[in-house]
Amino acid sequence: MTLVHLLSGPSMMDAIFTLCLSARGVGEEECAPRREKPSFHRKGHKFIQLNRASFSQNPQSWDTSLKLPSCTVYHCTHSPVSGSLWQPLTHGTHQPAASHRCMSSTVRRRRLPSAYPVIDGTFQPALRHVYEANLRNSLICQQKYLEHKEKVMKGGGENAIERHTQRNRKVLVRDRLRMLLDDEDYLELSPFAGLGLPYGDIPAAGCLTGIGQINGLWCMFSANDATVKGGTAYPITVKKQLRAQFVAMQNRLPFVYLVDSGGAFLPLQSEIFPDKNHGGRTFYNEAVMSAMKIPQVSVVCGSCTAGGAYVPTMSEEAVIVHRIGTIFLGGPPLVKAATGEEVSPEDLGGAKLHSEVSGCVDHFATAENEAYECTRNIISTLNYELPEEDDTQVEEPLYSTDDLMGLAPRCYNHSMDVRLIVSRLTDGSRFQEFKARYGTTLLTGFARIEGLQIGIVANNGELTYEASLKGSHFVQLCDQRDIPLIFLQNTAPEPAHTHSQTKAEPNTNRLKAQGSMMSAVACASVPKITVVIGGCHGGDSYAMCGRAFDPNFLFLWPNARVSILAPGHSDAFVQTEEEITQINEMLEEESSAFFSTSRLWDDGVILPQDTRKVLSKCLKIIKQQEYQLSREKMRTPFLRM
Ligand code: COA
């Protein structure tokens, strides 16, 4: 049977299915439940994720008629909490577990051959002065980055570290992560959040969050740093924890909480407790995540007071460390104030009480290292099946990633052709450009990063009418083909306003085209990652998948500027010289990448030369959801009885 026959025939899916089975040598009986006829609708409906699979171990024996997809049926939902999610429907409750084997990731896959053209990444000598000005600026920004990093590594300071390690005999938070994770190659999110806030410097917002591997599985973690005011939750801490949960939901990552917190930071209670996205949302999310089958494990390695007590109690499994972990709604001082009774933390809510009497926790560990070992074992009980290591040779870019420091624009006027940046990020500096001659102020095309296929959308000037139409087309193309999108954002400052009637029509057309691109980006159900490489200003930033458009990850280069207007471009909006100076000074300060990241408007500042590494990690993290074997949404969350 030829491919044409298959595609045109009425029983196409049956034919594909039969071929898949026979080619892979899978028994008819074993996979029978998957013969249920799938439908092809998108968004909010069922659709078929076509995994281009190789059915033969020997590439020579490949026959075009066998280049058929293995059928993994996904359900694309728009969850109120998590936006678009890929959920397979292959194993609804009515189907036996054996059906999982049909989508086994042990199937060896082979990507379609590609040799995208190599981009010429050499820059013209005439632009050397621009490169050098950018480089000088990048070095200053890098210095600031390193200073921030040093500050954050000190946590709550020497005294607090001594109290934590000597008096309280606890392990420091970064050492805890060393024991928990496979290695130190984890993706820390928003490490500079909390620095320079109106209520002070809160290093790492008092809580480290990120994604690291446990037994090879990418897991989200959130770990209180008790050296920062007893690990209490400031408003920024709550925001960071909620973001971590959101990332876990969007990317379906198992979550490990290392809890060591005195609960709410009381002087700021009005900014932590009452509103929707305040502390209570953490517990709401825990329930929703559990219902979504996102596993959550807690390690009680310190105080879990007040709200903090719900974190382990609502987790699927919890581990507690003897003489270190405690869980109670009100601590000994509160008991004394209320009843006059003197009680020790251990008797009120220690490891023995909760593992032997209350059942609030499931595993008793005599020491911290034992608790992390136990957690690693819990993670290996999760129902994931990772693919075999891919030994395909990855092509490095032909140009050094160090050049990116001189390509990171100091301001919009110092931007060079964005192809120079792309050529330093993609495998072999290869790029299959799409619509190269149309809407040239936006670059669109396909590439690979460490072998993973991506679509790139990069500003290369103003987001004009044509550029926006091209952007919409390309985003939909990637959505159609299930290819993750990478946005490289460097938006132009606000264009000069015109009162001329002749300009009214082109301006309105541009507005409509940008609106269309925003719709395409907002509704594309593929993963999106945004890197702000220059400016993030005004409406263009929405179409380029700014924070409000929910990219799975959003990072800033240290030179990046984030503000509604670019600094120095407020003249059209205010009248007097004094007002202009005042607004420009404000924009200058508030648009800095460090101002932005300290308020958690992004997932962190990354150095330009690390971008390829970070993007590749994010793509691998996002891809992992394909390997969870049991994902259908349950009706109820996990309930600890
Ligand atoms: N709000 C504001 N600040 C708090 C706090 C809270 N809930 N809990 C602790 N802190 C501060 C302390 O005042 C201290 O500040 P300092 O370093 O400026 O002196 C710092 O955090 C560390 O507290 P400390 O008690 O010295 O450290 P510890 O390691 O011995 O104990 C706790 C840490 C969290 C176990 C203990 O402070 C505690 O039980 N706090 C109260 C918890 C509580 O009742 N929370 C209810 C919130 S609704």
XYZ file of C-alpha atoms and ligand atoms in Angstrom:
689
model
C 0.000 0.000 0.000
C 1.481 3.356 -0.921
C 1.485 6.453 1.218
C -0.946 8.097 -1.204
C -3.395 5.244 -0.842
C -3.153 5.459 2.871
C -3.727 9.166 3.070
C -6.604 9.157 0.659
C -8.317 6.029 1.851
C -11.313 6.172 4.183
C -9.728 3.912 6.741
C -6.458 5.782 6.845
C -6.020 5.577 10.621
C -6.686 1.865 10.696
C -4.137 1.351 7.968
C -1.555 3.503 9.685
C -2.223 1.708 12.900
C -1.830 -1.713 11.385
C 1.402 -0.661 9.748
C 2.734 0.789 12.983
C 2.073 -2.450 14.750
C 3.471 -4.713 12.124
C 6.545 -2.554 11.585
C 7.292 -2.501 15.276
C 6.391 -6.107 15.825
C 3.805 -5.261 18.450
C 1.075 -7.793 19.032
C -2.399 -6.839 17.877
C -3.911 -7.947 21.153
C -1.552 -5.953 23.315
C -2.403 -2.690 21.605
C -6.019 -3.332 20.821
C -7.468 -0.498 22.936
C -5.636 2.099 20.847
C -7.672 1.233 17.833
C -10.326 3.624 19.071
C -10.800 6.104 16.235
C -9.146 9.376 17.118
C -10.369 12.713 15.830
C -8.277 15.494 14.357
C -9.551 18.678 15.924
C -7.190 21.164 17.498
C -7.310 23.272 20.670
C -9.705 22.116 23.282
C -10.348 19.005 21.237
C -8.550 15.849 20.379
C -5.707 15.844 17.953
C -3.015 13.518 16.852
C 0.580 14.235 17.698
C 2.538 12.779 14.844
C 5.804 11.471 16.125
C 8.042 10.817 13.190
C 9.286 7.432 14.189
C 11.791 5.132 12.652
C 10.413 1.665 12.529
C 13.564 0.010 11.404
C 16.842 -0.223 13.246
C 18.591 -0.177 9.917
C 18.270 3.152 8.092
C 19.162 1.464 4.781
C 16.019 -0.593 4.923
C 13.802 2.459 5.243
C 10.982 2.386 2.818
C 9.002 5.574 2.222
C 5.761 3.770 2.705
C 6.881 2.997 6.223
C 7.710 6.584 7.145
C 4.476 6.755 9.000
C 3.873 8.317 12.324
C 3.489 6.379 15.498
C 0.190 7.605 16.813
C 0.186 9.280 20.164
C -3.172 10.813 20.809
C -3.035 14.044 22.741
C -5.676 16.213 24.264
C -4.869 19.883 24.087
C -6.615 21.722 26.858
C -6.541 25.273 28.029
C -6.482 24.887 31.753
C -7.521 27.934 33.781
C -4.332 27.670 35.735
C -1.822 26.500 33.268
C -2.725 27.645 29.798
C -2.247 25.160 27.023
C -1.126 21.714 27.948
C -0.431 18.603 25.941
C -2.254 15.698 27.425
C -2.457 12.291 25.832
C -5.803 10.582 25.600
C -4.331 7.223 24.748
C -5.233 5.802 28.088
C -8.502 7.008 29.442
C -9.818 5.271 32.522
C -11.725 2.798 30.381
C -8.545 1.548 28.764
C -6.275 -1.105 30.192
C -2.779 -0.197 31.245
C -1.298 -2.330 28.475
C -2.188 0.384 25.987
C 0.647 2.508 27.381
C 3.117 0.230 25.713
C 1.923 1.337 22.312
C 3.411 4.804 22.846
C 6.529 3.442 24.441
C 9.366 5.878 24.135
C 11.765 2.996 23.669
C 10.878 3.207 19.978
C 13.990 4.377 18.204
C 13.294 7.538 16.286
C 15.106 9.104 13.415
C 14.739 12.687 12.440
C 14.222 13.702 8.853
C 17.519 14.545 7.205
C 18.178 18.268 7.086
C 21.031 20.426 5.969
C 19.741 23.905 6.496
C 21.879 26.600 4.899
C 24.704 28.038 6.982
C 24.281 31.700 7.920
C 27.153 34.002 7.142
C 27.949 35.196 10.660
C 30.891 37.440 9.873
C 30.320 41.103 10.653
C 31.349 43.943 8.449
C 34.411 45.937 9.556
C 32.329 49.110 9.111
C 30.278 48.028 12.120
C 33.234 47.392 14.411
C 32.565 50.573 16.396
C 29.008 49.356 17.121
C 30.360 45.984 18.217
C 32.891 47.634 20.510
C 30.348 49.975 22.091
C 28.069 46.994 22.741
C 30.954 45.010 24.191
C 31.896 47.822 26.627
C 28.285 48.002 27.764
C 28.003 44.203 28.072
C 31.120 44.032 30.238
C 29.613 46.572 32.649
C 26.368 44.581 32.707
C 28.277 41.331 33.250
C 30.083 42.893 36.216
C 26.714 43.801 37.738
C 25.512 40.259 37.085
C 28.529 38.829 38.944
C 28.028 41.215 41.879
C 24.397 40.147 42.156
C 25.433 36.509 42.008
C 27.949 36.971 44.802
C 25.363 38.714 46.963
C 22.841 35.940 46.451
C 25.347 33.178 47.244
C 25.802 34.661 50.740
C 22.139 34.069 51.587
C 21.093 35.778 54.813
C 24.683 36.619 55.812
C 27.363 35.229 58.103
C 25.459 35.343 61.404
C 22.414 33.675 59.955
C 24.583 30.996 58.317
C 26.264 30.296 61.629
C 22.916 30.080 63.427
C 21.609 27.725 60.725
C 24.593 25.363 60.637
C 25.961 25.533 64.210
C 23.009 26.167 66.492
C 20.232 24.598 64.383
C 22.535 21.902 62.914
C 20.993 22.185 59.483
C 22.516 21.904 56.032
C 22.678 25.049 53.858
C 20.156 25.211 51.058
C 22.620 24.864 48.168
C 24.240 21.848 49.871
C 20.785 20.332 50.234
C 20.305 20.654 46.489
C 23.664 18.990 45.941
C 22.416 15.979 47.909
C 19.040 15.901 46.207
C 19.969 16.376 42.559
C 22.076 14.258 40.208
C 24.517 17.109 39.629
C 24.923 20.865 39.883
C 23.916 21.407 36.286
C 20.453 22.645 37.202
C 18.496 25.559 35.811
C 18.011 28.034 38.632
C 15.076 30.364 38.032
C 15.102 34.049 38.965
C 18.101 33.908 41.346
C 18.181 37.715 41.608
C 14.524 38.069 42.571
C 14.153 40.033 45.798
C 17.233 42.272 45.514
C 16.700 46.021 45.921
C 13.003 45.933 46.755
C 11.255 48.738 48.667
C 11.215 46.501 51.757
C 14.938 45.625 51.473
C 17.267 43.054 49.949
C 15.812 39.546 50.172
C 18.507 37.306 48.639
C 16.986 34.875 46.130
C 13.615 35.986 47.554
C 14.392 33.652 50.492
C 13.636 30.602 48.386
C 15.591 28.885 45.620
C 13.576 27.572 42.701
C 14.705 25.747 39.608
C 14.725 22.563 37.602
C 17.269 19.816 38.136
C 17.560 16.119 37.437
C 16.806 13.374 39.934
C 17.702 9.932 38.606
C 17.720 11.484 35.147
C 14.237 13.001 35.492
C 13.851 16.787 35.344
C 12.072 17.945 38.506
C 11.053 21.384 39.667
C 12.272 22.289 43.128
C 11.494 25.016 45.610
C 13.793 25.216 48.629
C 13.429 27.747 51.435
C 16.604 29.449 52.566
C 16.160 29.674 56.324
C 19.193 31.960 56.628
C 16.977 34.693 55.166
C 14.746 35.696 58.109
C 14.011 32.112 59.143
C 12.829 31.245 55.625
C 9.731 33.360 56.125
C 7.638 34.275 53.102
C 7.829 37.844 51.834
C 5.517 38.928 49.001
C 8.318 38.229 46.517
C 8.816 34.744 48.026
C 5.170 33.933 47.426
C 5.410 35.234 43.865
C 8.471 33.082 43.231
C 6.855 29.948 44.628
C 3.724 30.513 42.551
C 5.817 31.002 39.420
C 7.640 27.734 40.145
C 4.318 25.915 40.443
C 3.106 27.516 37.228
C 6.250 26.392 35.392
C 5.710 22.883 36.758
C 2.119 22.883 35.536
C 2.923 24.288 32.115
C 5.742 21.800 31.563
C 4.307 18.939 33.617
C 7.294 18.626 35.922
C 7.326 16.626 39.157
C 7.798 19.011 42.090
C 9.987 18.648 45.177
C 9.524 21.117 48.043
C 12.307 21.480 50.614
C 10.416 23.180 53.426
C 12.224 25.176 56.099
C 10.099 28.237 56.782
C 8.638 30.250 59.635
C 5.527 30.920 57.526
C 4.423 34.423 56.589
C 6.721 37.393 57.184
C 4.285 39.015 59.562
C 5.100 42.731 59.068
C 4.000 42.381 55.415
C 1.012 40.112 56.035
C -1.403 42.315 54.076
C 0.661 41.719 50.939
C 0.896 37.973 51.482
C -2.399 36.722 52.754
C -5.633 38.169 51.373
C -5.478 38.285 47.589
C -5.921 35.625 44.920
C -2.252 35.328 44.034
C -1.057 35.423 47.628
C 0.063 32.623 49.928
C -3.129 30.570 49.834
C -2.717 30.088 46.110
C 0.266 27.807 46.784
C -2.032 25.291 48.441
C -4.730 25.721 45.810
C -2.088 24.986 43.172
C -0.904 21.930 45.071
C -4.381 20.459 44.823
C -4.786 21.367 41.159
C -1.356 19.978 40.301
C -2.186 16.744 42.042
C -5.425 16.496 40.044
C -3.336 17.063 36.916
C -1.166 14.106 37.940
C 1.883 16.230 38.622
C 3.638 14.381 41.447
C 4.664 16.441 44.476
C 7.023 15.389 47.239
C 7.987 17.399 50.335
C 11.016 17.161 52.530
C 10.492 18.724 55.938
C 14.006 19.865 56.751
C 13.194 22.665 59.184
C 10.246 24.516 60.507
C 6.919 24.195 58.688
C 4.891 26.720 60.588
C 1.411 28.063 59.906
C 0.745 28.057 56.125
C 3.999 26.168 55.593
C 2.411 23.207 57.373
C 0.061 22.618 54.459
C 2.863 22.127 51.949
C 3.921 18.659 53.167
C 0.411 17.796 54.258
C -0.930 18.291 50.739
C 1.988 16.598 48.975
C 1.651 13.081 47.645
C 4.535 11.897 49.800
C 6.439 13.627 52.571
C 9.731 12.917 54.298
C 10.713 14.442 57.649
C 14.144 14.741 59.252
C 14.404 13.698 62.901
C 15.197 16.570 65.324
C 15.228 19.053 62.458
C 11.817 18.976 60.834
C 8.691 20.203 62.603
C 5.153 20.778 61.375
C 2.605 22.831 63.280
C 0.042 25.540 62.669
C 1.142 27.451 65.790
C 4.566 26.951 67.371
C 5.479 26.532 71.072
C 5.375 30.305 71.776
C 1.795 30.474 70.508
C 0.802 27.455 72.613
C 2.303 29.082 75.672
C 0.510 32.348 74.976
C -2.815 30.596 74.434
C -2.818 27.870 77.106
C 0.198 28.570 79.305
C 1.599 25.102 78.474
C 5.317 24.723 77.820
C 5.940 22.254 75.023
C 9.001 21.439 72.948
C 8.864 21.752 69.127
C 9.683 18.044 68.900
C 6.708 17.026 71.077
C 4.365 19.487 69.401
C 5.136 18.550 65.809
C 8.391 16.657 65.396
C 9.360 13.760 63.161
C 8.246 11.016 65.535
C 4.857 12.576 66.160
C 4.092 13.020 62.479
C 5.422 9.708 61.259
C 4.099 7.572 64.161
C 0.968 9.346 65.383
C -0.527 11.907 63.001
C 0.485 10.286 59.693
C 1.154 13.735 58.248
C 4.388 12.419 56.778
C 5.235 9.089 55.228
C 8.969 8.699 55.694
C 11.138 9.216 58.779
C 14.785 10.099 58.109
C 17.379 10.152 60.834
C 19.516 12.731 59.051
C 19.245 15.151 56.152
C 21.267 13.063 53.685
C 18.972 10.107 54.367
C 15.949 12.317 53.599
C 17.303 13.327 50.190
C 18.248 9.749 49.373
C 14.714 8.721 50.267
C 13.314 11.488 48.038
C 15.436 10.318 45.130
C 13.963 6.838 45.605
C 10.445 8.259 45.686
C 11.105 9.990 42.368
C 12.168 6.699 40.828
C 8.752 5.275 41.668
C 7.067 7.799 39.336
C 5.681 6.372 36.154
C 8.092 7.831 33.601
C 9.978 6.077 30.880
C 12.827 8.167 29.502
C 14.167 7.642 26.002
C 17.556 6.120 25.439
C 20.481 8.536 25.337
C 20.627 10.133 21.927
C 24.102 9.623 20.542
C 23.543 11.749 17.432
C 26.480 14.064 16.853
C 25.480 17.662 17.568
C 27.018 20.389 15.436
C 28.289 23.362 17.436
C 27.774 26.853 15.962
C 30.537 27.847 13.562
C 30.993 31.170 15.353
C 31.990 31.687 18.965
C 29.176 32.333 21.447
C 31.551 34.793 23.160
C 30.879 37.203 20.277
C 27.355 37.594 21.620
C 28.679 40.086 24.195
C 29.465 42.499 21.365
C 26.225 41.735 19.559
C 23.994 42.384 22.605
C 22.641 45.827 21.696
C 23.431 48.690 24.086
C 20.294 50.340 22.739
C 18.101 49.952 19.681
C 20.401 52.100 17.540
C 23.245 49.702 18.306
C 21.460 46.632 16.945
C 23.188 44.708 14.182
C 21.573 42.154 11.867
C 19.994 39.586 14.190
C 21.264 36.806 11.911
C 24.654 37.396 13.555
C 23.098 36.395 16.881
C 21.188 33.432 15.414
C 24.389 32.156 13.802
C 25.912 31.872 17.281
C 23.014 29.939 18.777
C 21.971 27.253 16.298
C 23.544 23.894 15.465
C 26.191 24.377 12.800
C 25.017 28.020 12.467
C 22.343 26.576 10.202
C 19.031 28.287 9.572
C 16.233 27.541 7.119
C 14.864 31.026 6.636
C 11.175 31.535 5.928
C 9.985 34.472 3.772
C 13.502 35.918 3.606
C 12.473 38.698 1.209
C 9.210 39.728 2.845
C 8.737 41.736 6.053
C 12.500 41.807 6.485
C 12.383 43.560 9.853
C 11.358 40.231 11.371
C 13.498 37.142 10.913
C 11.672 33.817 10.888
C 12.892 30.313 10.179
C 13.744 26.823 11.367
C 16.872 25.615 13.098
C 18.054 23.100 15.670
C 19.553 23.569 19.083
C 21.431 20.480 20.291
C 19.467 18.502 17.760
C 16.045 19.760 18.823
C 13.964 21.376 16.139
C 12.787 24.947 16.803
C 11.183 27.847 14.999
C 12.895 31.199 15.544
C 11.108 34.567 15.488
C 13.569 37.432 15.912
C 13.165 41.201 15.702
C 15.400 42.751 13.082
C 13.888 46.224 13.105
C 10.393 47.618 13.581
C 7.441 45.259 13.676
C 5.888 46.626 10.498
C 2.655 45.573 8.816
C 4.462 43.057 6.602
C 6.660 41.803 9.435
C 3.600 41.186 11.610
C 1.799 39.267 8.864
C 4.898 37.174 8.345
C 5.152 36.609 12.116
C 1.522 35.396 12.282
C 2.076 33.043 9.352
C 5.240 31.551 10.804
C 3.861 31.129 14.320
C 0.860 29.253 12.912
C 3.178 27.136 10.802
C 5.114 26.050 13.890
C 1.881 25.420 15.749
C 0.653 23.298 12.861
C 3.868 21.233 12.911
C 4.225 21.089 16.709
C 7.558 22.863 16.698
C 8.530 24.901 19.787
C 9.062 28.607 19.188
C 11.980 30.748 20.303
C 11.411 34.502 20.311
C 14.476 36.762 20.285
C 13.018 40.046 21.357
C 14.484 43.450 20.592
C 11.592 45.778 19.961
C 11.890 49.237 18.467
C 11.115 52.291 20.579
C 7.654 53.815 20.109
C 7.430 55.045 16.485
C 6.974 58.794 15.958
C 3.290 59.672 16.119
C 1.738 61.290 13.121
C -1.373 63.394 12.766
C -1.371 63.144 9.005
C -4.470 61.554 7.523
C -2.497 59.837 4.777
C -0.622 57.924 7.449
C -3.779 56.905 9.263
C -4.511 53.922 7.038
C -1.033 52.335 7.070
C -0.857 52.884 10.816
C -4.191 51.185 11.331
C -3.221 48.327 9.056
C -0.099 47.829 11.080
C -2.174 47.824 14.250
C -4.462 45.146 12.806
C -1.524 43.023 11.636
C 0.126 43.269 15.061
C -3.193 42.297 16.644
C -3.303 39.223 14.421
C 0.219 38.274 15.383
C -0.679 38.643 19.069
C -3.635 36.317 18.540
C -1.459 33.779 16.723
C 1.122 33.852 19.515
C -1.427 33.740 22.335
C -3.263 30.758 20.836
C -0.301 28.741 19.565
C -0.344 25.603 21.694
C 3.336 24.782 21.170
C 5.941 25.580 23.824
C 7.408 29.078 23.611
C 10.620 30.493 25.029
C 11.396 34.196 24.926
C 14.814 35.766 25.294
C 14.889 39.558 25.511
C 18.166 40.342 23.766
C 17.616 44.116 23.633
C 14.470 46.153 24.136
C 11.132 44.961 25.467
C 8.919 47.991 24.959
C 5.303 48.755 24.147
C 2.926 46.738 21.983
C 5.644 45.018 19.930
C 6.702 43.134 23.030
C 3.294 41.440 23.274
C 3.454 40.124 19.712
C 6.973 38.918 20.514
C 5.641 36.751 23.354
C 6.336 38.975 26.344
C 5.550 37.874 29.885
C 1.805 38.487 29.541
C 1.693 36.022 26.644
C 2.786 33.153 28.850
C 5.966 31.797 27.308
C 7.092 28.618 29.083
C 10.285 30.497 29.975
C 11.365 34.109 29.596
C 14.949 35.241 30.123
C 16.702 38.595 29.811
C 20.202 39.398 28.714
C 21.829 41.771 31.231
C 21.791 44.596 28.657
C 18.026 44.218 28.139
C 15.602 47.070 28.834
C 12.011 46.432 29.885
C 9.605 49.394 29.969
C 6.530 50.648 28.201
C 8.639 53.387 26.563
C 12.323 53.122 25.790
C 14.396 55.572 27.865
C 14.910 58.820 25.939
C 11.666 58.443 23.952
C 9.139 60.169 26.192
C 9.184 63.533 24.347
C 5.951 62.840 22.486
C 4.070 62.182 25.709
C 5.081 64.982 28.072
C 5.405 68.687 27.525
C 8.065 70.447 29.576
C 11.814 69.848 29.597
C 11.630 69.130 33.308
C 8.987 66.449 32.849
C 10.951 64.883 30.004
C 14.109 64.682 32.132
C 12.173 63.285 35.071
C 10.423 60.589 33.046
C 13.590 59.617 31.200
C 15.487 59.223 34.472
C 12.711 57.040 35.799
C 12.662 54.947 32.613
C 16.442 54.603 32.737
C 16.325 53.171 36.243
C 13.177 51.098 35.984
C 13.924 49.545 32.601
C 17.146 47.841 33.688
C 17.192 44.048 33.453
C 18.138 43.871 37.146
C 15.185 46.022 38.198
C 12.928 43.722 36.197
C 14.315 40.433 37.439
C 14.304 41.527 41.097
C 10.507 41.896 40.722
C 10.141 38.534 39.013
C 8.871 39.796 35.673
C 10.983 37.066 34.037
C 12.687 33.758 34.834
C 16.120 35.271 35.264
C 18.985 37.175 33.690
C 21.289 34.974 31.626
C 24.621 35.892 30.083
C 24.497 36.030 26.260
C 27.238 33.411 25.969
C 25.136 30.961 28.056
C 22.006 31.342 25.916
C 22.463 28.260 23.738
C 23.052 26.089 26.823
C 20.003 27.499 28.625
C 17.746 27.124 25.578
C 18.827 23.550 25.031
C 18.129 22.726 28.667
C 14.679 24.331 28.491
C 13.821 22.416 25.319
C 14.816 19.124 26.935
C 12.820 19.979 30.060
C 9.742 20.801 27.994
C 10.092 17.597 25.976
C 10.119 15.386 29.053
C 6.316 15.532 29.394
C 6.122 13.184 26.423
C 7.603 10.422 28.548
C 5.163 10.380 31.457
C 3.235 7.184 30.946
C 0.169 8.016 32.963
C -1.120 11.535 32.482
C -4.866 11.664 32.162
C -6.382 14.246 34.476
C -7.917 12.768 37.588
C -11.179 14.116 38.878
C -9.908 14.725 42.398
C -6.540 15.612 43.803
C -4.626 13.310 46.058
C -6.179 13.385 49.552
C -4.171 12.491 52.647
C -6.657 10.607 54.856
N 7.786 37.103 60.680
C 8.790 37.983 60.679
N 10.053 37.690 61.072
C 10.276 36.448 61.516
C 9.268 35.476 61.578
C 7.971 35.849 61.129
N 6.969 34.973 61.086
N 9.798 34.335 62.048
C 11.091 34.572 62.270
N 11.381 35.846 61.967
C 12.690 36.502 62.040
C 13.219 36.627 63.436
O 12.717 37.810 64.025
C 14.707 36.708 63.193
O 15.025 38.002 62.720
P 16.489 38.652 62.998
O 17.473 37.779 62.284
O 16.391 39.994 62.407
O 16.685 38.619 64.466
C 14.902 35.771 62.019
O 13.612 35.639 61.398
C 15.341 34.384 62.436
O 14.519 33.928 63.476
P 15.098 33.153 64.740
O 13.956 32.825 65.641
O 16.218 33.931 65.350
O 15.730 31.891 64.066
P 15.537 30.374 64.411
O 16.278 29.605 63.381
O 15.877 30.076 65.815
O 13.979 30.060 64.267
C 11.839 29.990 63.255
C 13.329 30.215 63.040
C 11.141 30.302 61.939
C 11.613 28.525 63.598
C 11.310 30.835 64.423
O 11.749 32.163 64.228
C 9.811 30.864 64.538
O 9.234 29.921 65.059
N 9.181 31.932 64.092
C 7.766 32.159 64.234
C 6.995 31.354 63.258
C 5.525 31.693 63.324
O 4.895 31.652 64.326
N 4.989 32.015 62.152
C 3.617 32.359 62.053
C 3.439 33.068 60.763
S 1.745 33.274 60.417
